[in-house]
């Protein structure tokens, strides 16, 4: 574990709160301090830390690799920031992108011709963890003249199967 300023501040805050709580039970200062010192890590790691992880939508960002993309489709949202910022896909042809990312999961829809649009490839990136997240991450690659024109990351509403 790396000791950082936020960790120290939160541990001090938890200690003060535990101390105030234990002080309502017993007014002997030496006993209150000992019990508070013993309970602070337990309260922090089993109560506060899990609550922070549930309600904060922080996620790790990783470097893009073909292997990570292929092996963990549910965690692709961790790779896309690096992939888009490093311009790995820029100027690539459909064949190059198919070799790098695999076949598209679904094609975009051309509403004028009423058929799938082979120039809009969509990939699912997974669902970012969080208590109130009802969106899944997606990416669309737009091609023009068989070359990637732009990559757009977007969110789509989660749909759950209904049980009859």
Coordinates of C-alpha atoms in Angstrom, one line a residue:
X1 CA 0.0 0.0 0.0
X2 CA 1.3 3.4 -0.9
X3 CA 0.9 6.1 1.8
X4 CA -0.5 9.2 0.2
X5 CA -1.8 12.5 1.5
X6 CA -5.5 11.6 0.9
X7 CA -5.0 8.3 2.7
X8 CA -3.4 10.1 5.7
X9 CA -6.1 12.7 5.8
X10 CA -9.0 10.2 5.6
X11 CA -7.4 8.0 8.3
X12 CA -7.0 11.0 10.6
X13 CA -10.7 11.9 9.9
X14 CA -11.8 8.3 10.6
X15 CA -9.7 8.3 13.8
X16 CA -11.3 11.5 15.1
X17 CA -14.8 10.1 14.3
X18 CA -14.1 6.7 16.0
X19 CA -12.5 8.5 18.9
X20 CA -15.7 10.7 19.3
X21 CA -17.9 7.7 19.1
X22 CA -15.9 5.6 21.6
X23 CA -15.7 8.6 23.9
X24 CA -19.5 8.5 24.2
X25 CA -19.2 4.9 25.5
X26 CA -16.4 5.4 28.0
X27 CA -14.8 8.6 29.2
X28 CA -11.4 7.2 30.2
X29 CA -9.0 8.9 27.7
X30 CA -6.3 6.2 27.6
X31 CA -8.8 3.5 26.9
X32 CA -10.6 5.6 24.3
X33 CA -7.4 6.3 22.5
X34 CA -6.3 2.6 22.5
X35 CA -9.7 1.4 21.2
X36 CA -9.8 4.2 18.6
X37 CA -6.3 3.3 17.3
X38 CA -7.3 -0.4 17.1
X39 CA -10.7 0.3 15.4
X40 CA -9.5 3.1 12.9
X41 CA -7.9 0.7 10.3
X42 CA -10.9 -1.7 10.6
X43 CA -13.5 1.1 10.1
X44 CA -11.5 2.6 7.2
X45 CA -10.8 -0.6 5.2
X46 CA -14.1 -2.4 5.9
X47 CA -16.5 0.6 5.9
X48 CA -15.2 3.8 4.4
X49 CA -13.0 2.4 1.6
X50 CA -15.7 0.1 0.1
X51 CA -18.2 3.0 0.2
X52 CA -15.7 5.2 -1.7
X53 CA -15.2 2.5 -4.3
X54 CA -19.0 2.1 -4.8
X55 CA -19.8 5.8 -5.2
X56 CA -16.7 7.1 -7.0
X57 CA -16.4 6.1 -10.7
X58 CA -12.6 6.0 -10.9
X59 CA -11.2 3.3 -13.0
X60 CA -7.6 2.3 -13.9
X61 CA -6.3 3.4 -17.3
X62 CA -4.1 1.0 -19.1
X63 CA -1.9 1.1 -22.2
X64 CA -3.5 -0.3 -25.3
X65 CA -2.3 -3.7 -26.5
X66 CA -3.9 -6.1 -29.0
X67 CA -3.7 -8.9 -26.4
X68 CA -5.5 -6.9 -23.7
X69 CA -8.1 -5.8 -26.2
X70 CA -8.9 -9.4 -27.4
X71 CA -8.7 -11.1 -23.9
X72 CA -10.8 -8.6 -21.9
X73 CA -13.7 -7.2 -23.9
X74 CA -15.5 -6.1 -20.7
X75 CA -12.5 -4.0 -19.7
X76 CA -11.9 -2.2 -23.0
X77 CA -12.9 1.1 -21.5
X78 CA -9.6 1.1 -19.6
X79 CA -7.7 0.9 -22.9
X80 CA -9.5 3.4 -25.1
X81 CA -8.2 6.6 -23.6
X82 CA -4.6 5.6 -24.4
X83 CA -5.6 4.2 -27.8
X84 CA -7.4 7.4 -28.9
X85 CA -4.8 9.9 -27.4
X86 CA -1.8 8.1 -28.9
X87 CA -3.4 8.0 -32.3
X88 CA -2.8 4.3 -32.9
X89 CA -5.7 4.1 -35.2
X90 CA -5.2 7.3 -37.2
X91 CA -4.9 6.7 -41.0
X92 CA -5.4 3.0 -40.8
X93 CA -7.4 1.0 -43.3
X94 CA -10.3 -1.3 -42.5
X95 CA -8.0 -4.3 -42.9
X96 CA -5.4 -2.9 -40.5
X97 CA -8.1 -2.1 -37.9
X98 CA -9.7 -5.5 -38.3
X99 CA -6.3 -7.1 -37.7
X100 CA -5.7 -4.8 -34.6
X101 CA -9.2 -4.8 -33.0
X102 CA -10.9 -7.7 -34.6
X103 CA -14.2 -7.7 -36.6
X104 CA -16.7 -5.0 -35.6
X105 CA -19.3 -6.2 -33.1
X106 CA -22.1 -4.4 -35.0
X107 CA -22.4 -2.0 -37.9
X108 CA -24.0 1.4 -37.8
X109 CA -27.3 2.0 -39.5
X110 CA -27.8 4.0 -42.6
X111 CA -31.3 5.4 -42.2
X112 CA -31.4 6.8 -45.8
X113 CA -30.8 3.4 -47.4
X114 CA -32.4 1.4 -44.6
X115 CA -29.5 -1.0 -44.2
X116 CA -26.4 -1.5 -42.2
X117 CA -23.6 1.0 -42.9
X118 CA -20.3 -0.8 -43.6
X119 CA -18.4 2.5 -42.9
X120 CA -19.5 2.7 -39.3
X121 CA -18.0 0.0 -37.1
X122 CA -19.1 -0.3 -33.5
X123 CA -17.3 -1.9 -30.6
X124 CA -18.5 -2.5 -27.0
X125 CA -16.1 -1.3 -24.4
X126 CA -17.7 -2.7 -21.3
X127 CA -19.4 -1.1 -18.3
X128 CA -17.5 1.2 -16.0
X129 CA -18.0 0.2 -12.4
X130 CA -20.1 2.4 -10.1
X131 CA -23.2 2.3 -8.0
X132 CA -25.4 4.5 -10.2
X133 CA -23.9 3.7 -13.6
X134 CA -26.7 2.8 -16.1
X135 CA -24.6 3.3 -19.2
X136 CA -22.3 1.1 -21.2
X137 CA -19.3 2.4 -23.0
X138 CA -19.1 2.1 -26.8
X139 CA -16.9 3.3 -29.6
X140 CA -17.7 3.9 -33.3
X141 CA -15.1 4.0 -36.0
X142 CA -16.1 6.1 -39.0
X143 CA -14.5 5.3 -42.3
X144 CA -14.2 7.3 -45.5
X145 CA -12.7 5.8 -48.6
X146 CA -11.7 2.6 -46.7
X147 CA -9.6 4.8 -44.2
X148 CA -10.4 5.7 -40.7
X149 CA -11.8 9.2 -40.5
X150 CA -12.7 9.5 -36.8
X151 CA -13.1 7.4 -33.7
X152 CA -15.9 8.5 -31.3
X153 CA -16.4 7.2 -27.8
X154 CA -20.0 7.3 -26.6
X155 CA -22.3 5.9 -23.9
X156 CA -25.4 3.9 -24.5
X157 CA -28.3 3.0 -22.1
X158 CA -28.1 -0.4 -20.5
X159 CA -30.9 -2.7 -21.5
X160 CA -31.8 -5.7 -19.2
X161 CA -33.6 -8.8 -20.4
X162 CA -37.1 -9.0 -19.0
X163 CA -38.2 -12.2 -17.2
X164 CA -41.6 -13.5 -18.2

